[in-house]
Every structure is written in structure tokens, then in C-alpha cells.
Short mmCIF file of C-alpha atoms in Angstrom, two decimals:
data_model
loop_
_atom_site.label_atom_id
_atom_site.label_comp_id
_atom_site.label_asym_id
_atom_site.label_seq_id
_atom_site.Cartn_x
_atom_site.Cartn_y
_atom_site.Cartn_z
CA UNK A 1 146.60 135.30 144.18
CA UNK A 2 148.78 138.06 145.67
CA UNK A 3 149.62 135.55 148.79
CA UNK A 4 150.42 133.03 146.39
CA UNK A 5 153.16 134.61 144.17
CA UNK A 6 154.50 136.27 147.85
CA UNK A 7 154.95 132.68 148.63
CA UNK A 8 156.87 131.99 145.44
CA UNK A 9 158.77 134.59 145.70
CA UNK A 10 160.20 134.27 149.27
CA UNK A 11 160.85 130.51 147.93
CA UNK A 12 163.14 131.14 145.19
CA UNK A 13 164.84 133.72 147.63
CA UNK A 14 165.43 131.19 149.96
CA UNK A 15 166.76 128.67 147.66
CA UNK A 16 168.92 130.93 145.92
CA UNK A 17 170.51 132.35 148.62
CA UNK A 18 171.00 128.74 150.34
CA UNK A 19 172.44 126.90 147.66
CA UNK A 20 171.53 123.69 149.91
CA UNK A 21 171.18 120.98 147.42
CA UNK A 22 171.96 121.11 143.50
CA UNK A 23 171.12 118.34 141.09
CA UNK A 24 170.60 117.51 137.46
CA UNK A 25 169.44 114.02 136.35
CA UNK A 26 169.60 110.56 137.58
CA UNK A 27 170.07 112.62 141.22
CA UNK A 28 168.18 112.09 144.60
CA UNK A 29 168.41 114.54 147.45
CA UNK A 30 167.28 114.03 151.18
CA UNK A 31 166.46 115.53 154.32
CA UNK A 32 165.75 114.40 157.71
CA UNK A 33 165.15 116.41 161.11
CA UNK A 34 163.90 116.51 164.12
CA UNK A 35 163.33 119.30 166.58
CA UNK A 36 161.64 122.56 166.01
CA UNK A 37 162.28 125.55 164.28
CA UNK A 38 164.30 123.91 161.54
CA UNK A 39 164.60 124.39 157.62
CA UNK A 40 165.15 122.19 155.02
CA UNK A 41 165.64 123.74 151.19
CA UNK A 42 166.05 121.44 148.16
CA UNK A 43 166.74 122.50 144.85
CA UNK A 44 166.92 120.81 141.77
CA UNK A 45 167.39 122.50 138.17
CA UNK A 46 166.78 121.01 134.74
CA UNK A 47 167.65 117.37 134.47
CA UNK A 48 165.26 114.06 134.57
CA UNK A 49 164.43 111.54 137.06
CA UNK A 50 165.19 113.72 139.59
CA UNK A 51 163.78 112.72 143.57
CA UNK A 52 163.80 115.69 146.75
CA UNK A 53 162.59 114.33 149.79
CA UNK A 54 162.11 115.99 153.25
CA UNK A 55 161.19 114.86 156.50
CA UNK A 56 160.75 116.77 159.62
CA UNK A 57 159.59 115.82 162.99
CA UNK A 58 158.68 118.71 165.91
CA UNK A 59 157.08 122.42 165.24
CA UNK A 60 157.33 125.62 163.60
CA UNK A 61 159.52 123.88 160.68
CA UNK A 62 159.65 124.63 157.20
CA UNK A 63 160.37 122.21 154.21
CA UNK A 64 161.11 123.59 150.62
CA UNK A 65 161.64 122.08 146.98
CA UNK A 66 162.33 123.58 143.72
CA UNK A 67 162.06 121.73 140.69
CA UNK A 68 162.68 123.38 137.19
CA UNK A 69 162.73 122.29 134.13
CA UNK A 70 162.87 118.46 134.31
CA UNK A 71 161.01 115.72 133.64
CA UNK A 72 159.81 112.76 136.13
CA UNK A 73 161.08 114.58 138.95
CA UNK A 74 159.46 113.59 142.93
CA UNK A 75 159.17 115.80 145.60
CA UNK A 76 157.78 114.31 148.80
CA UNK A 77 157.76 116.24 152.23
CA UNK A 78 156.47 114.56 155.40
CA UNK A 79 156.08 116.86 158.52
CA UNK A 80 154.46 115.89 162.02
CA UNK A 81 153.85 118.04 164.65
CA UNK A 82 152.44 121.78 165.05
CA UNK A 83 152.90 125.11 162.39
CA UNK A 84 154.58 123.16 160.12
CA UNK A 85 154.84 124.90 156.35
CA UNK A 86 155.53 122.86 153.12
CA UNK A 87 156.32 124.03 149.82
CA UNK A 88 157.23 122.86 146.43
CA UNK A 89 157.68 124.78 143.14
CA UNK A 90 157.95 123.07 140.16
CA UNK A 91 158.26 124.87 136.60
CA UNK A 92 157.71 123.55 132.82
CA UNK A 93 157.91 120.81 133.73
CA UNK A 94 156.51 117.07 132.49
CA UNK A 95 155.22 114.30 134.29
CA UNK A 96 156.43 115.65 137.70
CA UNK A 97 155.04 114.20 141.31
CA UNK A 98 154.43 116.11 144.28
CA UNK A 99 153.15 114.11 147.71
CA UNK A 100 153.08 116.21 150.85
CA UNK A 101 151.58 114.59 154.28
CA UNK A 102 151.46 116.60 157.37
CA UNK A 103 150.43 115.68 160.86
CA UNK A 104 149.41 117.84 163.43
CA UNK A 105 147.21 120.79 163.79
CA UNK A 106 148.14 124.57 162.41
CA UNK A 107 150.02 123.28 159.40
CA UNK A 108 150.56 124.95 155.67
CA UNK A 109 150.84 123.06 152.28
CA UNK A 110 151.32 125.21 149.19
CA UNK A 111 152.69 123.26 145.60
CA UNK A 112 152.80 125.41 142.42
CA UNK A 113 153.42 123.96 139.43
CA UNK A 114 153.53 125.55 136.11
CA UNK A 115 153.73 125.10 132.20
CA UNK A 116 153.80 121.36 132.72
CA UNK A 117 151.38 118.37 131.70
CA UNK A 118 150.88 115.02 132.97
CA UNK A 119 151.76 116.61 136.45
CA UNK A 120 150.23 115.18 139.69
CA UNK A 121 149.71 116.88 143.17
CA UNK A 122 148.21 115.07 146.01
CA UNK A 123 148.42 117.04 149.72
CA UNK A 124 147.30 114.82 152.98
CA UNK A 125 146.41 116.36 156.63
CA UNK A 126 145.51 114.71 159.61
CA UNK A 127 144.69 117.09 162.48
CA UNK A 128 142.87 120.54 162.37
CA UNK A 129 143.04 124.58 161.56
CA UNK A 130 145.27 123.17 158.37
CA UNK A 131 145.57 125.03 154.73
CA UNK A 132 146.40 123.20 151.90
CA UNK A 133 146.92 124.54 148.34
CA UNK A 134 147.69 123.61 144.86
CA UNK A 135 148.19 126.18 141.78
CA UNK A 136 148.03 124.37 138.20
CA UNK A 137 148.84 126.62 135.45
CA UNK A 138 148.79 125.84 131.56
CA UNK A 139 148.47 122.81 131.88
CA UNK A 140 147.20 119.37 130.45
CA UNK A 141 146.01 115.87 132.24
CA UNK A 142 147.37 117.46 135.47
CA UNK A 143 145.81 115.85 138.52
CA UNK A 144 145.30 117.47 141.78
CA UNK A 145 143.84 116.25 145.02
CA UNK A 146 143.36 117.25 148.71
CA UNK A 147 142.19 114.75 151.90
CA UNK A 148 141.83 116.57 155.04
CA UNK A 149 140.88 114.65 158.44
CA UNK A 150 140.31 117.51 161.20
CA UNK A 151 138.65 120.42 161.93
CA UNK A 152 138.09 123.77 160.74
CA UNK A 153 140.79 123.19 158.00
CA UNK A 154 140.97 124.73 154.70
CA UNK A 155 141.32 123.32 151.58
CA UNK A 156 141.82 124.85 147.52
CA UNK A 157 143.05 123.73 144.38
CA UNK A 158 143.26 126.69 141.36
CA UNK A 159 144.26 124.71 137.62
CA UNK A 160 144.53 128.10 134.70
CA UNK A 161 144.39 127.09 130.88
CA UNK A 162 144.72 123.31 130.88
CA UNK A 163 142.64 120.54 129.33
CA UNK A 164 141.55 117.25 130.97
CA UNK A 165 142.56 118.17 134.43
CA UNK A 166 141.10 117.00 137.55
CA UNK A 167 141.00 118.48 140.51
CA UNK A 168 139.32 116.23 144.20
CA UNK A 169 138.97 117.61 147.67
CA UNK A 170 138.14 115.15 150.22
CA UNK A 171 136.96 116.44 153.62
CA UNK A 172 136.19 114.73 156.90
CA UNK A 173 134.98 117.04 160.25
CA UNK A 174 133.55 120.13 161.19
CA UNK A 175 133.56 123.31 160.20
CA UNK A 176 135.25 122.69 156.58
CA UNK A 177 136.14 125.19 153.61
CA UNK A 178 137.19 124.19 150.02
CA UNK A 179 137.10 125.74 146.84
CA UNK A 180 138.30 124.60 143.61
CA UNK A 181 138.52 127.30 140.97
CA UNK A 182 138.99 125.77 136.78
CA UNK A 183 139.57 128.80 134.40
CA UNK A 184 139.79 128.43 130.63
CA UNK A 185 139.65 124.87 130.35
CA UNK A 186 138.05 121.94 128.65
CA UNK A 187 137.07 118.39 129.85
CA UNK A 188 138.13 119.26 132.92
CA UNK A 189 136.69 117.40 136.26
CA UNK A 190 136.12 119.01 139.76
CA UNK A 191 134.74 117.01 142.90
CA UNK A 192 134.31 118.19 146.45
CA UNK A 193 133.66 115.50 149.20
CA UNK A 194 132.29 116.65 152.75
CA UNK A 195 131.25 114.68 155.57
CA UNK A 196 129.87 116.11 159.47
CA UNK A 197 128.60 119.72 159.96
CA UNK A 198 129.01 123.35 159.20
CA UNK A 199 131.01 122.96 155.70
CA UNK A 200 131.29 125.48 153.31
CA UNK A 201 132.02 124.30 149.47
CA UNK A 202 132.40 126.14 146.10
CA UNK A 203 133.43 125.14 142.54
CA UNK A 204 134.09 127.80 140.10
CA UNK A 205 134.49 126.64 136.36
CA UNK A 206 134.89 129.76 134.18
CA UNK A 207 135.21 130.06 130.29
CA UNK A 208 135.16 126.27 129.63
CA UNK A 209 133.28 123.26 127.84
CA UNK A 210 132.49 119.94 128.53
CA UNK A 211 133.64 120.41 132.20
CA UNK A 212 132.00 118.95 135.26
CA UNK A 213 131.39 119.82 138.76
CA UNK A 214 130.17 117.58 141.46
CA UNK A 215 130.26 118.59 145.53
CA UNK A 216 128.80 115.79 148.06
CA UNK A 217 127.86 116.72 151.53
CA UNK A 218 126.72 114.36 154.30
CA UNK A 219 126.06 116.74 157.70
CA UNK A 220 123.62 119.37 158.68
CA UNK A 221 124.17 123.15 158.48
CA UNK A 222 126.20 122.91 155.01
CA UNK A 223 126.33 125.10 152.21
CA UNK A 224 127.37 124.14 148.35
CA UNK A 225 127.97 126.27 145.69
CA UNK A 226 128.91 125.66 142.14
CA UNK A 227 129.57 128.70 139.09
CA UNK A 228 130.05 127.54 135.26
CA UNK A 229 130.36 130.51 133.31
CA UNK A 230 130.77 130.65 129.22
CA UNK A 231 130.40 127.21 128.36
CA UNK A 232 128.36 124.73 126.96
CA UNK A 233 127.83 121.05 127.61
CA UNK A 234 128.88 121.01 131.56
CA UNK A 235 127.06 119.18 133.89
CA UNK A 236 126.78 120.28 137.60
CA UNK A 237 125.91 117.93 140.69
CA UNK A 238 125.17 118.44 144.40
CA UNK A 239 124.71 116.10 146.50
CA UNK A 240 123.33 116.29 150.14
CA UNK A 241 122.47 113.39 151.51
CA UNK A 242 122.02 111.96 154.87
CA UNK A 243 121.07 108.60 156.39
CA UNK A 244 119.58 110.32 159.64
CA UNK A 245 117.29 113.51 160.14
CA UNK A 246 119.27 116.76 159.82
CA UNK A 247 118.64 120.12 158.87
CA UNK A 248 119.25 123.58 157.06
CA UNK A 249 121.55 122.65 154.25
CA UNK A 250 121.77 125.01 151.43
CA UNK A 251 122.69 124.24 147.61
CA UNK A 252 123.06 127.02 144.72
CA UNK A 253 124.41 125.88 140.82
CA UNK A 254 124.46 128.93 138.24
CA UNK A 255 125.49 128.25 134.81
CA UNK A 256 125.53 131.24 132.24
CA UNK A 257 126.33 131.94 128.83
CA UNK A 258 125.87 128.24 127.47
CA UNK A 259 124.30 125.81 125.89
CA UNK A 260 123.53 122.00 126.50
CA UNK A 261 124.14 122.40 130.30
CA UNK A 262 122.80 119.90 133.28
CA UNK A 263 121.99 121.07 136.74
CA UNK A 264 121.13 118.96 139.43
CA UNK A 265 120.41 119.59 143.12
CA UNK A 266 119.60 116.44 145.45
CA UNK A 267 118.49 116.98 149.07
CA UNK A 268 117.05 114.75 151.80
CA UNK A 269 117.41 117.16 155.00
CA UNK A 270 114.51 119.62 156.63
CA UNK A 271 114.39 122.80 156.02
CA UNK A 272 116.68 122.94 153.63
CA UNK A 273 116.78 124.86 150.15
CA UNK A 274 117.81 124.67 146.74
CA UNK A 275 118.22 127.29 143.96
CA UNK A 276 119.46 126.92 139.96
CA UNK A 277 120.07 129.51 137.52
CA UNK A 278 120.65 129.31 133.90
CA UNK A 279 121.33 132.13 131.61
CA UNK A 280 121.00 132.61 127.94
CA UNK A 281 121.42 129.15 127.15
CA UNK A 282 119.69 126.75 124.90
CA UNK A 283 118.48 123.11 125.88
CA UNK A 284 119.92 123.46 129.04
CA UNK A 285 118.32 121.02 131.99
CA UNK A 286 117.75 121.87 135.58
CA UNK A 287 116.62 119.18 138.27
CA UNK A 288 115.87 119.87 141.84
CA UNK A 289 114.79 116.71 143.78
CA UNK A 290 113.52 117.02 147.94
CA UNK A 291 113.00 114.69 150.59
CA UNK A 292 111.59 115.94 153.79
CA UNK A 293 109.69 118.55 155.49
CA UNK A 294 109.63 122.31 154.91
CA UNK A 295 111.94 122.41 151.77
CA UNK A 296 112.50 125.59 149.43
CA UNK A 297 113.62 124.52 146.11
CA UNK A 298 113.81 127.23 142.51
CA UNK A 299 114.75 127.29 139.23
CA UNK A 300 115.05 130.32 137.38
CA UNK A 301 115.91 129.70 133.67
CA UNK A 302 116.41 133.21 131.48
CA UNK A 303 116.87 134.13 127.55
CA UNK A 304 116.88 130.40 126.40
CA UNK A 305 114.81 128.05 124.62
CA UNK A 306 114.38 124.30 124.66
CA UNK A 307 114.97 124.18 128.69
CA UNK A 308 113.73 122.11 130.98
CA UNK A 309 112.69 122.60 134.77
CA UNK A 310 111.81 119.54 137.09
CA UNK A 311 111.23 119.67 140.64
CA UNK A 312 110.21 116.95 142.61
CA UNK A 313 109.15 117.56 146.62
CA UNK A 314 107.94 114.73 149.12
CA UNK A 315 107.82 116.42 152.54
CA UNK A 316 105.29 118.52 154.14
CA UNK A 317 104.69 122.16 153.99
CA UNK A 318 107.54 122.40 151.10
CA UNK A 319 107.41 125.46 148.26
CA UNK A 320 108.75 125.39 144.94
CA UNK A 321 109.01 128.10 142.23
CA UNK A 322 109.73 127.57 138.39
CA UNK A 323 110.84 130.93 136.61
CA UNK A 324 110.83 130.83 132.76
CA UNK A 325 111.91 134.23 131.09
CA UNK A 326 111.98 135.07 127.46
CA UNK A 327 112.14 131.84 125.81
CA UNK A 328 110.43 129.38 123.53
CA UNK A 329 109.29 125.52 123.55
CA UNK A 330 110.32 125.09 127.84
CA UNK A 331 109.08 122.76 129.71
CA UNK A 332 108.49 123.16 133.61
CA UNK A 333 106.93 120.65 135.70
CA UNK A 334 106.91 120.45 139.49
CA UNK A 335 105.42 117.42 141.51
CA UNK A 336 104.61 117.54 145.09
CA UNK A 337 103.55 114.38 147.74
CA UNK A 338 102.43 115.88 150.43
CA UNK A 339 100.10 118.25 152.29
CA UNK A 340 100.22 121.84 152.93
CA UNK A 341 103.24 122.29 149.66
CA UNK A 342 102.74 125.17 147.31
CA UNK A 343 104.01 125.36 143.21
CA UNK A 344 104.13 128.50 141.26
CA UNK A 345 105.72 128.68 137.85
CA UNK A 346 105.87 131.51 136.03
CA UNK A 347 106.59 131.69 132.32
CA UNK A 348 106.79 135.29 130.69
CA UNK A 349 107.32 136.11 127.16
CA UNK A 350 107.86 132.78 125.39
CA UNK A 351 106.20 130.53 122.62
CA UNK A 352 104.96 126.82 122.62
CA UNK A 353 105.94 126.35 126.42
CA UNK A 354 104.58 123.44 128.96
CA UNK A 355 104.02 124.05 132.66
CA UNK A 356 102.31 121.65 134.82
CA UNK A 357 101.61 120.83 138.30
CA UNK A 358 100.96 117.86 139.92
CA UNK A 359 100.03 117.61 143.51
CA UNK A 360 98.79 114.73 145.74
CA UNK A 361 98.29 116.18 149.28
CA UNK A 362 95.61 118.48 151.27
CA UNK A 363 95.83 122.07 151.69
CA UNK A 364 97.68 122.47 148.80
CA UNK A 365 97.95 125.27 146.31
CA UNK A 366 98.95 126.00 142.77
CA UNK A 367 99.49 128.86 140.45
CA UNK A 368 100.60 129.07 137.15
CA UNK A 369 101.49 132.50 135.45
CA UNK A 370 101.61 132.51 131.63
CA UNK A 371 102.43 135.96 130.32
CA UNK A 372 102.58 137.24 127.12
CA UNK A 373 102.72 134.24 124.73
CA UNK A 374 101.36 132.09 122.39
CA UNK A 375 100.21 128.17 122.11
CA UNK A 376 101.30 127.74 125.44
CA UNK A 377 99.78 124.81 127.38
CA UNK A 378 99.16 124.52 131.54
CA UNK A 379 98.30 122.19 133.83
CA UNK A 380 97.18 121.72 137.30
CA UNK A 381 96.52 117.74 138.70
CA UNK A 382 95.43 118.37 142.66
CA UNK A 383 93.96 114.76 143.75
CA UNK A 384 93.22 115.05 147.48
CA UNK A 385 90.71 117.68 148.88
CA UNK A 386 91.09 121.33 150.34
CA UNK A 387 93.34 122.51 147.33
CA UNK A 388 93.48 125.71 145.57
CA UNK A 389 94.33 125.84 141.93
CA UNK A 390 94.93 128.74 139.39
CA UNK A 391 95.55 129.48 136.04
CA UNK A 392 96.29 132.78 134.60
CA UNK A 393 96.97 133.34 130.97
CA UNK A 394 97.35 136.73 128.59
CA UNK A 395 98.20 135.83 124.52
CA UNK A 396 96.73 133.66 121.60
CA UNK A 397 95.96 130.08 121.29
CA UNK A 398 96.51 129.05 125.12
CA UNK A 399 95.00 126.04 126.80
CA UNK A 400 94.60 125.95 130.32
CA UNK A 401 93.19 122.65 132.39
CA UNK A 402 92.64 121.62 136.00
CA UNK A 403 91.55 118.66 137.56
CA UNK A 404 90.44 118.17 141.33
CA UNK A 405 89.81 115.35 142.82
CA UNK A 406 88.33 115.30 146.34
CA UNK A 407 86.16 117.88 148.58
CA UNK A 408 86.61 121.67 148.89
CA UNK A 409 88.29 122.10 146.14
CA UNK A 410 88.87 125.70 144.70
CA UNK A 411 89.65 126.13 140.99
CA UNK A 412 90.42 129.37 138.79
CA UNK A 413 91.37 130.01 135.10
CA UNK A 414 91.87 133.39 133.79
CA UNK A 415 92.18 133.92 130.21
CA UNK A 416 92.82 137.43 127.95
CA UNK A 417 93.84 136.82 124.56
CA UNK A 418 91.77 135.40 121.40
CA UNK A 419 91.67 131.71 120.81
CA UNK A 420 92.17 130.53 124.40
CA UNK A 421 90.60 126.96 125.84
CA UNK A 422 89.96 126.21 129.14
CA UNK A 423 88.89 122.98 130.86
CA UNK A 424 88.26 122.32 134.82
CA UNK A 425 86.95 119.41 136.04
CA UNK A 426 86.46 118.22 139.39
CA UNK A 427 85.36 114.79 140.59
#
């Protein structure tokens, strides 16, 4: 933030001290150079229908346009070659345009618009080690959008107080960073595209409702992160997906202080792990689904009632852990496919709750921990041999049930409490 309004500042120093191009409606303003070490300043005040356009050709150039208070007003700014900046500023203003495209590697893109609606923002890079960024404040049906083709380039998009905005990063290389950060805002839509290795991605959605969040990854080595804080009804999506074998992705949602929300982690890469957290919220939903060997996937759902855990593993030697705390009527369920995978949920405190385990490989094991509640109801389906299977229950009116299928199985249920049932079969 403190970079940002340095950069605003030393823009509307520039321009005012420049004077290069003034303009009020109906006007259009140009700029064309090549060479390096140039500067081009546009500025354009009040007025509608208003165009700026810049184009620069060699390094170590900078292009600037300042918009205020108009209406349909374009900026576009085309640089190509090496440590090239960009910058446009435009201020309450309505249905306004920005398109920057930059090619080469080292290059800067910053657009700031403000107290405007109906604004859109799109930034293009081809080349690598290049920072783009886009600042959206108070703002409605603004539209905002990065597509970087390099490496090791940088990408973030930051919309304040606005309604129905949408924000897209599209990223294609090695080595990535973007972050899109929402505050205050409703119906608002955030996306993060990735493709290759070593990307790091994170969507922040704070103080909001009916907002959603969705970051795709195709690579190895790639880590995804998504916040919603203080809202209700948002939905959160990661995807990370790959058509070949790769490894050690990471994936992490946390939602807090809602009600009504959706998590979902997909991942089809060994080794990899997934983790969602919900806090105090009510039917809230949290789904983590695995695809290969040696996966780590958990849920940990706090304070609420009405939630629902899934997690679904097919892969070898995979673990997965269902944490229930404090709340009434959840439901946790975790399926596994293969052999050597271990389940544990663990439900503390909590009223009329469902946990159940399903497994369908060897040398499996699976616990469930019910603590401290009443007419709760587990579990445990193991249908292949050399499983281990336990129960463990303290409260009133709990049933507890396993079923083995196969040889050398191993089954436990442990029961304190008055009016408990338990039922084991194996066949």
C-alpha cells in the first residue's frame, strides 16, 4: 500500500509539473517514441470521451496517463523492450478503459482507478521478471484482469468497497506469484489461472457475501491459498490438476465467521496435501477430493453446526483427518481406495453428529474419536483383509458399528456413557 500511493504521488508530480497534454471532451491525445530513456506524460481532466495513448519502443522508458473526472475515457500504453514502467491514474470516474501491453523482460504496470463504476483494467506481458498491478477502489461492476507469459513475473489486482467486481489473473511459466486481495464487497468474483511449476497463488476476500474464489494450477511444486473472512454464502475452489505424474502441490482454503460457505480442494498429483478450515459458521460444506499416491488431505470445521466434511482418497499410503469441534448435527465421512491409507475423525463436544469411514484396501486403519456428546452415530466399512478399526465413544445414546470383511482383521469399540450400542461384525 505505501509503494502504491508513492507511485501516485510521484505521478501527479510529474504531470503537474509537465503540463504535456491537456484535454476536456471529445479530445484524443498521442504519443509515439522510440529509443531509450524516454518519457511520455498525458493528462486529461474532467470531460467525456476522452482517448490517451502511448507507445514506446527501446528501454528504461516510462509512459504516464491521468484521467480525472470523466466519463468513457481510454488510456492505452504499449511498450516493448527492457525496464519499461507504465502508469495510469484515473479518478471518479465512469465507464473508463485502461489496456496496457508490454513486451520484454523487467517491465512495471501499475493502473489505479478510483470512485468509479463500470471501469475496466486489463494489463498484458510477454517476457519475464514483470510486475503488474491494478488498485480498484469504491467501486461497482469494475473488471480487472492480468495475462502474464514469462517467468518469474508477478502479478496483483486489490478492488476496496465495490459490488459485482471481478478480478482474473492468468499465468503461463515458472516460478509465478499472484494475489488478488477483495475487501468489503459483495458478489464479487476472483480467479487465478497457473500453468508449469513452482507458482505461488493467494486470494484474499475479506468482510464480504456471496463472493467467490477459484485458483487453477496445472504444474508440480505449486502452492494455492485462498482466505474468506466475515461472510456468508462464498464458495471457494482449487483446482490442481495434471494430465501427467507430478508432485508436491499444496492447497489451503480458510473461511471464518460465516455461514452457508463451500470449500473445495481437488488434487491429482503425489505427495501432495490439502487442508480446509471453517470457523463459527453454520451449514457450511468442505470437500477434499485425491488422486494418487501418498496424499495428506484435512478438514478442520470449529463452533458450527449443520457442516459437512467429505474426503475422498484413491492412491496408496494416503492419510486423511476430519476435525469436528463444538457443534451439532455434522456430518463427516471419508472414503479411501487403496491399501496402506489411514482415516481419523474426531468429533468433540457436539450433538446428533455422523462420522463414517469407508475403506476398500489392505493394511488399512481407522479411528474414530467421539467425545463428549450425545446420539451420535459412527461407522467403520473396512472390506479387504489386514485392517485395523476403532471406535471410541464417551456420552449418552451413542451407536458405534464396524464391519470387516476379509482375514486378519482387528476391530475395537470403546464405549463410557449410559445408553450406548455397539455392533461389529466381521465376515
Amino acid at each position: 500500500m505505501k509503494n502504491k500511493f508513492i507511485c501516485a504521488a510521484a505521478l501527479s508530480a510529474m504531470l503537474l509539473a509537465s503540463g504535456a497534454s491537456y484535454a476536456q471532451s471529445n479530445n484524443t491525445a498521442t504519443s509515439s517514441q522510440a529509443g531509450n530513456t524516454n518519457s511520455a506524460v498525458i493528462e486529461q481532466l474532467g470531460g467525456v470521451n476522452n482517448a490517451a495513448g502511448a507507445s514506446q519502443v527501446g528501454d528504461n522508458n516510462v509512459a504516464s496517463v491521468l484521467q480525472i473526472g470523466g466519463m468513457e475515457n481510454e488510456a492505452y500504453i504499449e511498450q516493448a523492450g527492457l525496464a519499461n514502467t507504465a502508469t495510469v491514474l484515473q479518478e471518479s470516474g465512469v465507464s473508463n478503459d485502461v489496456d496496457i501491453y508490454q513486451e520484454g523482460d523487467g517491465n512495471m504496470a501499475i493502473v489505479e482507478q478510483t470512485a468509479g463504476e463500470n471501469n475496466d483494467v486489463e494489463i498484458s506481458q510477454d517476457g519475464a521478471l514483470n510486475v503488474a498491478e491494478a488498485f480498484q477502489y469504491l467501486g461497482e461492476n469494475n473488471d480487472a484482469d492480468i495475462v502474464q507469459d514469462g517467468d518469474m513475473n508477478i502479478g496483483g489486482i486489490f478492488q476496496e468497497a465495490g459490488e459485482s467486481n471481478d478480478a482474473d489473473i492468468y499465468q503461463l511459466g515458472s516460478n509465478l506469484s499472484a494475489i488478488i486481495f477483495q475487501l468489503s464487497g459483495y458478489r464479487n468474483d476472483a480467479e487465478v489461472n497457473q500453468y508449469e511449476t513452482d507458482h505461488v497463488a493467494d486470494i484474499w476476500q475479506v468482510e464480504g457475501e456471496n463472493n467467490t474464489a477459484r485458483i487453477d494450477q496445472s504444474g508440480w511444486r505449486n502452492s494455492a491459498s485462498i482466505t474468506q473472512e466475515g461472510g456468508a454464502n462464498n464458495e471457494a475452489v482449487i483446482d490442481q490438476l495434471n494430465d501427467f505424474i507430478n508432485e508436491n502441490n499444496r492447497a489451503n482454503i480458510l473461511q471464518s465467521g460465516g455461514s452457508g460457505n463451500s470449500a473445495l480442494i481437488d488434487q491429482n498429483s503425489d505427495y501432495s496435501r490439502a487442508s480446509i478450515t471453517q470457523l463459527e459458521g453454520v451449514n457450511n460444506n468442505a470437500t477434499v477430493i485425491q488422486y494418487n499416491m501418498g496424499m495428506i488431505g484435512e478438514i478442520l470445521q470449529d463452533g458450527g453446526q449443520d457442516n459437512t466434511a467429505f474426503i475422498d482418497q484413491d492412491g496408496l499410503g494416503s492419510i486423511a483427518f476430519i476435525e469436528q469441534l463444538g457443534g451439532l448435527a455434522n456430518i463427516a465421512s471419508i472414503i479411501q481406495s487403496t491399501f496402506g491409507d489411514r482415516a481419523d475423525i474426531y468429533q468433540y463436544g457436539g450433538d446428533n453428529n455422523t462420522a463414517s469411514i469407508e475403506q476398500d484396501g489392505t493394511f488399512s486403519r481407522a479411528v474414530i474419536t467421539q467425545d463428549m456428546g450425545s446420539y451420535n452415530n459412527a461407522s467403520i466399512l473396512q472390506e479387504t483383509g489386514d485392517g485395523l478399526a476403532e471406535i471410541y465413544q464417551t456420552g449418552v445414546m451413542n451407536t458405534a458399528s464396524i464391519t470387516q470383511s476379509g482375514e486378519f482383521q482387528n476391530a475395537s469399540i470403546s464405549q463410557s456413557g449410559t445408553g450406548n450400542t455397539t455392533v461389529i461384525v466381521q465376515q
